[in-house]
Every structure is written in structure tokens, then in C-alpha cells.
Coordinates of C-alpha atoms in Angstrom, one line a residue:
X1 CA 96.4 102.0 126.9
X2 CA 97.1 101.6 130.2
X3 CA 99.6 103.2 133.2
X4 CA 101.7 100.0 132.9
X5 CA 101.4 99.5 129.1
X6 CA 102.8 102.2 126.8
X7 CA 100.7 101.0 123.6
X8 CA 96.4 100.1 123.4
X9 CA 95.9 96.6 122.1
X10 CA 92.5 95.7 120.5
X11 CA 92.5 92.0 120.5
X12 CA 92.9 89.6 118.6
X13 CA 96.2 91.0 117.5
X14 CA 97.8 89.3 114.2
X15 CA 101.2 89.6 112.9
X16 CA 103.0 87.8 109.8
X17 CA 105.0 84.5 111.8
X18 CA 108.2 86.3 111.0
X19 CA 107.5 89.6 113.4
X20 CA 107.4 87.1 116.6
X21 CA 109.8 89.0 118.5
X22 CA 108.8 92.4 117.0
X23 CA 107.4 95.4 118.9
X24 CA 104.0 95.3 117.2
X25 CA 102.7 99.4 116.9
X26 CA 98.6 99.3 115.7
X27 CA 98.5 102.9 113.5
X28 CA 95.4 101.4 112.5
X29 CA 92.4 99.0 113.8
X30 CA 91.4 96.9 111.3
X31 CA 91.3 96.3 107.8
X32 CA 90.0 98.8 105.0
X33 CA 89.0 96.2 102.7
X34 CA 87.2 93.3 104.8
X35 CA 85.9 91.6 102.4
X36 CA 87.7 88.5 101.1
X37 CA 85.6 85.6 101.6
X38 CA 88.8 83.4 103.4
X39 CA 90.0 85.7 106.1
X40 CA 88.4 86.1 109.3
X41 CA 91.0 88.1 111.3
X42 CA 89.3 91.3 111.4
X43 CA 85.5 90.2 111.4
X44 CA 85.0 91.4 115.4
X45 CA 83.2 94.2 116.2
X46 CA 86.1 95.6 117.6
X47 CA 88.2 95.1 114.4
X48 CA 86.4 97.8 112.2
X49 CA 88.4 99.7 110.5
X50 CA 89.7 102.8 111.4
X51 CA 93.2 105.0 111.3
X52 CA 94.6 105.4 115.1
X53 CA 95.1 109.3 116.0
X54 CA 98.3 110.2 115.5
X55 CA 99.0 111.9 118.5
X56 CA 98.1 108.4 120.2
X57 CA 100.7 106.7 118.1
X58 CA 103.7 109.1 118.7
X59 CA 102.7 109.0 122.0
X60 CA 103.0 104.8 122.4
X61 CA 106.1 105.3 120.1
X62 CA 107.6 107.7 123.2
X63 CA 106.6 105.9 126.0
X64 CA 107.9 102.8 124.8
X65 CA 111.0 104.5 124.3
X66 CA 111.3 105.9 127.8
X67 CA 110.5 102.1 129.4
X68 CA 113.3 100.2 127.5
X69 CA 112.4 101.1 124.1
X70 CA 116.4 100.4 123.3
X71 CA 115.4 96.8 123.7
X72 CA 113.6 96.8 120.6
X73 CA 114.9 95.6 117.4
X74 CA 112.0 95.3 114.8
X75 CA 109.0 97.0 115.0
X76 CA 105.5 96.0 113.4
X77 CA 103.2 98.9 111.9
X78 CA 99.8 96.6 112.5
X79 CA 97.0 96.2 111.8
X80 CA 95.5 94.6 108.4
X81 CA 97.5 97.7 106.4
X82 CA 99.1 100.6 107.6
X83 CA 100.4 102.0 104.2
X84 CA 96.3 103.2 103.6
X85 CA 97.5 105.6 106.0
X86 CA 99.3 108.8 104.4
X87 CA 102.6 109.5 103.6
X88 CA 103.0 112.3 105.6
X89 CA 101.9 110.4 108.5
X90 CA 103.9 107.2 108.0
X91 CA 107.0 109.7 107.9
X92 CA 106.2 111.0 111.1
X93 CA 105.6 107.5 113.0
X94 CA 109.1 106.3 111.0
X95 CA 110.7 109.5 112.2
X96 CA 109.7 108.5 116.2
X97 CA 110.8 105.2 116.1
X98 CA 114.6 106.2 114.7
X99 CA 114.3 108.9 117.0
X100 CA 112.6 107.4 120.3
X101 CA 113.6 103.4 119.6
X102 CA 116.8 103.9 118.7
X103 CA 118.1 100.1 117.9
X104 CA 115.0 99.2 115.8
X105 CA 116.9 98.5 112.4
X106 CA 113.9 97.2 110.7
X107 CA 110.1 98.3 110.0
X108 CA 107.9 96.2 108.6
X109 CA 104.1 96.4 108.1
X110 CA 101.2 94.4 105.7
X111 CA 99.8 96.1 102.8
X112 CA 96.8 95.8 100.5
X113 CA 97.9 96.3 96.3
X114 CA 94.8 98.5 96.4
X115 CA 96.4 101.4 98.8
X116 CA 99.7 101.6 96.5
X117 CA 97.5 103.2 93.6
X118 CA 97.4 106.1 95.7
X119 CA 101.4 106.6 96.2
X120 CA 104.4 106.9 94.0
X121 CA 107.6 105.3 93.8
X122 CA 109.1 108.4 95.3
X123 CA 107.0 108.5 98.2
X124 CA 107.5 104.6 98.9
X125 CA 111.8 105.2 98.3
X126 CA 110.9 108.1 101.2
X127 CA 109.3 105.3 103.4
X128 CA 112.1 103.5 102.9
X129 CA 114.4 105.5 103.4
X130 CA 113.1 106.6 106.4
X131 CA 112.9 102.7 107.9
X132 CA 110.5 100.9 106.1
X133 CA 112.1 98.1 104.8
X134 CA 109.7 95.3 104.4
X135 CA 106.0 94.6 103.5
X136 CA 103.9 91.9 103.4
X137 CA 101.2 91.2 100.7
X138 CA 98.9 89.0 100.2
X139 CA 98.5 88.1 96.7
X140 CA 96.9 85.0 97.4
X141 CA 96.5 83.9 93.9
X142 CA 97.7 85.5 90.6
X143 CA 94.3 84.1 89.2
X144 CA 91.7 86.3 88.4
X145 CA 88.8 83.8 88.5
X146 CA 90.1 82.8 92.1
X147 CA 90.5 86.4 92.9
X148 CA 86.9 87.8 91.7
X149 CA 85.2 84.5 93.8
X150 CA 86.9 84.9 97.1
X151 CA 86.1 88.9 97.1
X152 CA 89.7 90.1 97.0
X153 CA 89.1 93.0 95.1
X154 CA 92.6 92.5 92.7
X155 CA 93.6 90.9 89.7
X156 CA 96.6 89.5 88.3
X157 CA 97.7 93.0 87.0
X158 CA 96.5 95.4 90.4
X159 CA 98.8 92.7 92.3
X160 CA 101.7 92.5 89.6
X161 CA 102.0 96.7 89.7
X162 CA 102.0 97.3 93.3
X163 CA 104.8 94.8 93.7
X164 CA 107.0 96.4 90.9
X165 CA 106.4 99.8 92.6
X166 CA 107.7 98.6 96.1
X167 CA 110.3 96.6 94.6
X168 CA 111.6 100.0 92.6
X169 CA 111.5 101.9 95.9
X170 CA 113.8 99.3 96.8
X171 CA 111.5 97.9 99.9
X172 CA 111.6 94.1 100.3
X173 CA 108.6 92.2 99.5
X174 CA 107.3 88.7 101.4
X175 CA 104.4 87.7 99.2
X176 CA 102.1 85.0 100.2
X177 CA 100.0 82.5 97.9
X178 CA 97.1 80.6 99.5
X179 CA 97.6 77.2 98.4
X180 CA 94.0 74.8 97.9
X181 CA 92.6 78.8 97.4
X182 CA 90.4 77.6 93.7
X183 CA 89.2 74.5 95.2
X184 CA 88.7 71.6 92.6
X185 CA 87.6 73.4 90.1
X186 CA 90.0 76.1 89.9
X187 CA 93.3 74.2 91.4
X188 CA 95.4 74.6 87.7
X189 CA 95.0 77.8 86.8
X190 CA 94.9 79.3 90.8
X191 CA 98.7 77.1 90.5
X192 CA 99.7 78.1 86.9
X193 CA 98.6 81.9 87.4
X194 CA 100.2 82.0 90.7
X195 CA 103.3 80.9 89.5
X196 CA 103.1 83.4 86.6
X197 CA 102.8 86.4 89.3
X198 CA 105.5 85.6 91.5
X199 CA 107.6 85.0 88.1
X200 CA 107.0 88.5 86.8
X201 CA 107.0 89.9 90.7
X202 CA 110.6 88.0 91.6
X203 CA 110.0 89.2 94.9
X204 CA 113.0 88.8 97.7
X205 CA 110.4 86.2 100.1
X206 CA 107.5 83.5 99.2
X207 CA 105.5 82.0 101.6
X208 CA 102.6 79.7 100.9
X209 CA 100.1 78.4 103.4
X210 CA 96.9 76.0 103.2
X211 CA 93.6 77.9 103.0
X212 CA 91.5 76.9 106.7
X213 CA 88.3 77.9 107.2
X214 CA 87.8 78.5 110.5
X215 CA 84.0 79.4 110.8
X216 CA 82.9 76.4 109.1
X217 CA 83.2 78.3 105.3
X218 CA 79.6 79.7 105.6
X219 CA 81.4 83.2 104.1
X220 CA 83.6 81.6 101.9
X221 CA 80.6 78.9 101.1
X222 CA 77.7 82.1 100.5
X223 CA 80.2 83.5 97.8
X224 CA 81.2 80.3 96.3
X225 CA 78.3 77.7 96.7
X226 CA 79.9 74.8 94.8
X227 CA 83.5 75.3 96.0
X228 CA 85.4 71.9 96.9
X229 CA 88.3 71.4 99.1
X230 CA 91.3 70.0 98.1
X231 CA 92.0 66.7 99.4
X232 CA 95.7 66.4 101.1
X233 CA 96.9 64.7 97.9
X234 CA 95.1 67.1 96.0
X235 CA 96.9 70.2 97.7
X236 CA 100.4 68.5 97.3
X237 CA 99.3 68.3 93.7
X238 CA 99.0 72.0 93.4
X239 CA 101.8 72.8 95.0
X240 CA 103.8 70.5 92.9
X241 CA 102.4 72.4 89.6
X242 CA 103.1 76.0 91.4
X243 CA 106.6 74.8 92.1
X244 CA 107.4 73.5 88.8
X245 CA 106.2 76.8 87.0
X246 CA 108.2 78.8 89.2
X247 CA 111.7 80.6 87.6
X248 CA 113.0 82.6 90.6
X249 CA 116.5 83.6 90.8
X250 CA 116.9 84.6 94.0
X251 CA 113.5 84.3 96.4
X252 CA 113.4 83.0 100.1
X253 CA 110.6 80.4 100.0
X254 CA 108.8 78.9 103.1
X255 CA 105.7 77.0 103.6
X256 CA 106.1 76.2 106.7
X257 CA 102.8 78.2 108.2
X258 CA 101.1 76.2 111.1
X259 CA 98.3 75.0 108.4
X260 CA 100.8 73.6 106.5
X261 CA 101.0 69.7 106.2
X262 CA 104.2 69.2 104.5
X263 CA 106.8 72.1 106.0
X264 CA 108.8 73.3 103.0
X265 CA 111.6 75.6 102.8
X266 CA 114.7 77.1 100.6
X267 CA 116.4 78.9 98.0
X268 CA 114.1 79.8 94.8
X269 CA 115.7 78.5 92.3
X270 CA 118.6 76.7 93.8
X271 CA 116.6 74.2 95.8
X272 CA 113.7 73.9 93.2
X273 CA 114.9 70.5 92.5
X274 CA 114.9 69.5 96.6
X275 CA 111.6 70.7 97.1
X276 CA 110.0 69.5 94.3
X277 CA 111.6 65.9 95.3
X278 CA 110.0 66.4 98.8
X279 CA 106.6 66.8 97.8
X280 CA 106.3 64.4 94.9
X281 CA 107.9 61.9 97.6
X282 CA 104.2 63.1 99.6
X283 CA 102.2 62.4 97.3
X284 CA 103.7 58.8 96.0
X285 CA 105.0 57.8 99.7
X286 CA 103.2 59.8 102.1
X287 CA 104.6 57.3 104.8
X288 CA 108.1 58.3 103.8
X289 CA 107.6 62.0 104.4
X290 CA 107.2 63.9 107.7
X291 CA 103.8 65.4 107.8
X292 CA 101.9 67.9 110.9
X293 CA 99.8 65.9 112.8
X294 CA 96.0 67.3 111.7
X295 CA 95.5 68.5 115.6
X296 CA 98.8 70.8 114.8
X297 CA 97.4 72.6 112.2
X298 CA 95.6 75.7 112.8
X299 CA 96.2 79.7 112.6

């Protein structure tokens, strides 16, 4: 933290596309799991885990406040999972920003289905109560031999109950599958299963994005020798069989993620038909369909 900037940054500093123009408040560094084999955001020295003091954080939450903190709309509790962090000490970071940033009328944060074991439905209907409105999870497949290979520490069921226990607390939840995840071997049943966990989930967002591998795979590689990569076809395939198998009545779908080829979005189920039409239209005319140029796609 510095004299001119109310909060302490520890690069690199990632946020869910949809919290672009949100405050983003680190109450932790880090994530406290790590391990999945695909995701290299918090892999830096820096990034080990750890809870931020909480005086620190009620502290960036008041300065910001005092240098045009009524500016703020939506606020970001980073890093990889801020509800590890108590309930008692959420409360009291939710309680600064109504108090201290009074036009945020949103909180949002990422969460692991592993820290929801630990808290009740009553607690999370306090979080939300008190601001938190929206979390992010990353189911990435509701498959449990894709979940046990890429080290995610869930299965179909961990995933499935921490999403009914937001979703009873009434918090909105924007759940994100990792499409070309099982590779060639597992690409029906990572589709299938996936589709059977948002099913049973119904949550209120979807999002799906294309798995990259930015250090070559030598993590994901080590875990999973004789993994395969989808081929472009290949991952319009699977997304084709994910989107048939879906029955959503009312779930805000995107894949429009930066590692995305073909940019997808709508109304689950009102524009299953649409979407479907788009991508099979990929994979039999690829010509007639607007794809991202390959040097577009990244994280």
C-alpha cells in the first residue's frame, strides 16, 4: 500500500471478466488449494496463500472511502477465495463497504466448494444479507474421472452441495465449466457429467471457456502423461453434447471468454435451439461462422 493508493496489490491480480469495472479488495493472497493441474494464476512466489490482516483490509476499505469511495459500484473480495476466510470476518469487511463505500450495491467474490463444508446456510443467508450477492465457482467438470486427474480436489457431489447451499442462502451463482478439460479420452463423459451438474445446480449464470495451457502443460502433462488436446472441431463437438444435455429454465449462459473460438451467448433454455444451431453450423461450415483469430485468444 502506498501514500497515493489506498489498497496493496500483489501482482498478477485476476478477476472473473464480469468484475472489469469493480473495485477489486484482496482479503486474501492467493489460493488455499493450488493444486489443480490447469490453472496457473497463483503459482508465483508471491501468490502463496495467506489471509490479509484484517485491520489492513478495513483500513483499504476506509481509505478508499475517504478518496472517492462513492464512485464505486461493485466491489471484488479477491483473491483465489475469500469465503475460506471466517464468517465473522467477512461480516466485518461487508459491514465497511455499506458503511464506508456507500453506492457499492453489489459484492462479489470466487469460492472453492471445499470452504462451504465449513459454513451453513444461515451463515451464507448472513453474507448475503449483509452484501454478498454473487460468487463464482469453478466446477470445471461435473466428472469425477476429470476432476481426480486434473487435482481439483471435488467430485460431482462436493460441487453439487455447495452450490445448493449458496443457492438456498439465496446468493447468485456464475459457475464455470472448462470445455476440452478430459482431453480425447475423457471428452463424453467430462460433456455428459457436466451437463448433469449444472442440471441439478440450475444455477442463475454459466460460463464456459477453452482449457489453455500456458506453461507448455508440463503440470497438467506430469499428472496426466497421456492426455490429448481436443482438436477445434473436436471442442465444438463437446460443446455441442454439453449443450444438448443441458435443461435449464432460467440460466445466463456465455462463452465468450478470450480463449474461446466460437463466442456464444444467451438464455438457457430459451436460446438452446440458437446456440446449438451456431455451433453445429462450426463444425459443418466453419467458413460460415465467425471465429477469434488464434493470436486473439489467450487469458
Amino acid at each position: 500500500m502506498s501514500q497515493s493508493s489506498p489498497i496493496r496489490y500483489v501482482e498478477p491480480v485476476f478477476r472473473p471478466p464480469s468484475e472489469a469495472d469493480s473495485l477489486i479488495l484482496p482479503v486474501t493472497d492467493g489460493c488455499s488449494w493450488n493444486k489443480c493441474t490447469f490453472c496457473e494464476m497463483y503459482t508465483a512466489p508471491q501468490k502463496r496463500f495467506r489471509a490479509r490482516d484484517e485491520g489492513e483490509v478495513l483500513d483499504s476499505i476506509r481509505r478508499t472511502g475517504e478518496s472517492g469511495g462513492d464512485q464505486a459500484r461493485r466491489v471484488f473480495l479477491a483473491d483465489g477465495d475469500a469465503l475460506v476466510l471466517p464468517t465473522r470476518r467477512l461480516l466485518a469487511y461487508l459491514e465497511a463497504i455499506r458503511t464506508q463505500l456507500p453506492g457499492v450495491h453489489r459484492v462479489s467474490s470466487y469460492c472453492l466448494a471445499r470452504n462451504l463444508k465449513r459454513k451453513s446456510v444461515s451463515e451464507l443467508t448472513e453474507l448475503c444479507d449483509a452484501g454478498l450477492t454473487l460468487v463464482y465457482l469453478g466446477a470445471e467438470s461435473g466428472d469425477d474421472a476429470v476432476l481426480a486427474r486434473v487435482h481439483k480436489g471435488e467430485d460431482f457431489e462436493s460441487t453439487r452441495a455447495a452450490l445448493d447451499k449458496l443457492g438456498a442462502a439465496g446468493i447468485r451463482r456464475s459457475v464455470m465449466i472448462i470445455n476440452g478439460l478430459g482431453g480425447e479420452s475423457l471428452t463424453v463423459q467430462h460433456a455428459e457429467n457436466s451437463a448433469r451438474l449444472i442440471n441439478a445446480a440450475q444455477p442463475e449464470y454459466l460460463s464456459t471457456l477453452v482449457l489453455t495451457l500456458n506453461d507448455g502443460g508440463a503440470r497438467y502433462l506430469a499428472a496426466w502423461p497421456d492426455w490429448q488436446a481436443l482438436s477445434q472441431t473436436s471442442l465444438f463437438r463437446e460443446m455441442e453434447r454439453f449443450l444438448s444435455a443441458l435443461e435449464l429454465r432460467r440460466t445466463i449462459f456465455r462463452s465468450d471468454h478470450a480463449s474461446n473460438w466460437l463466442v456464444l451467448k444467451g438464455t438457457l433454455g430459451v436460446d438452446k435451439a440458437r446456440l446449438l444451431a451456431q455451433v453445429r453450423t462450426a463444425i459443418e461450415r466453419p467458413d460460415a461462422v465467425s471465429l477469434r483469430a488464434a493470436w486473439m485468444r489467450g487469458l
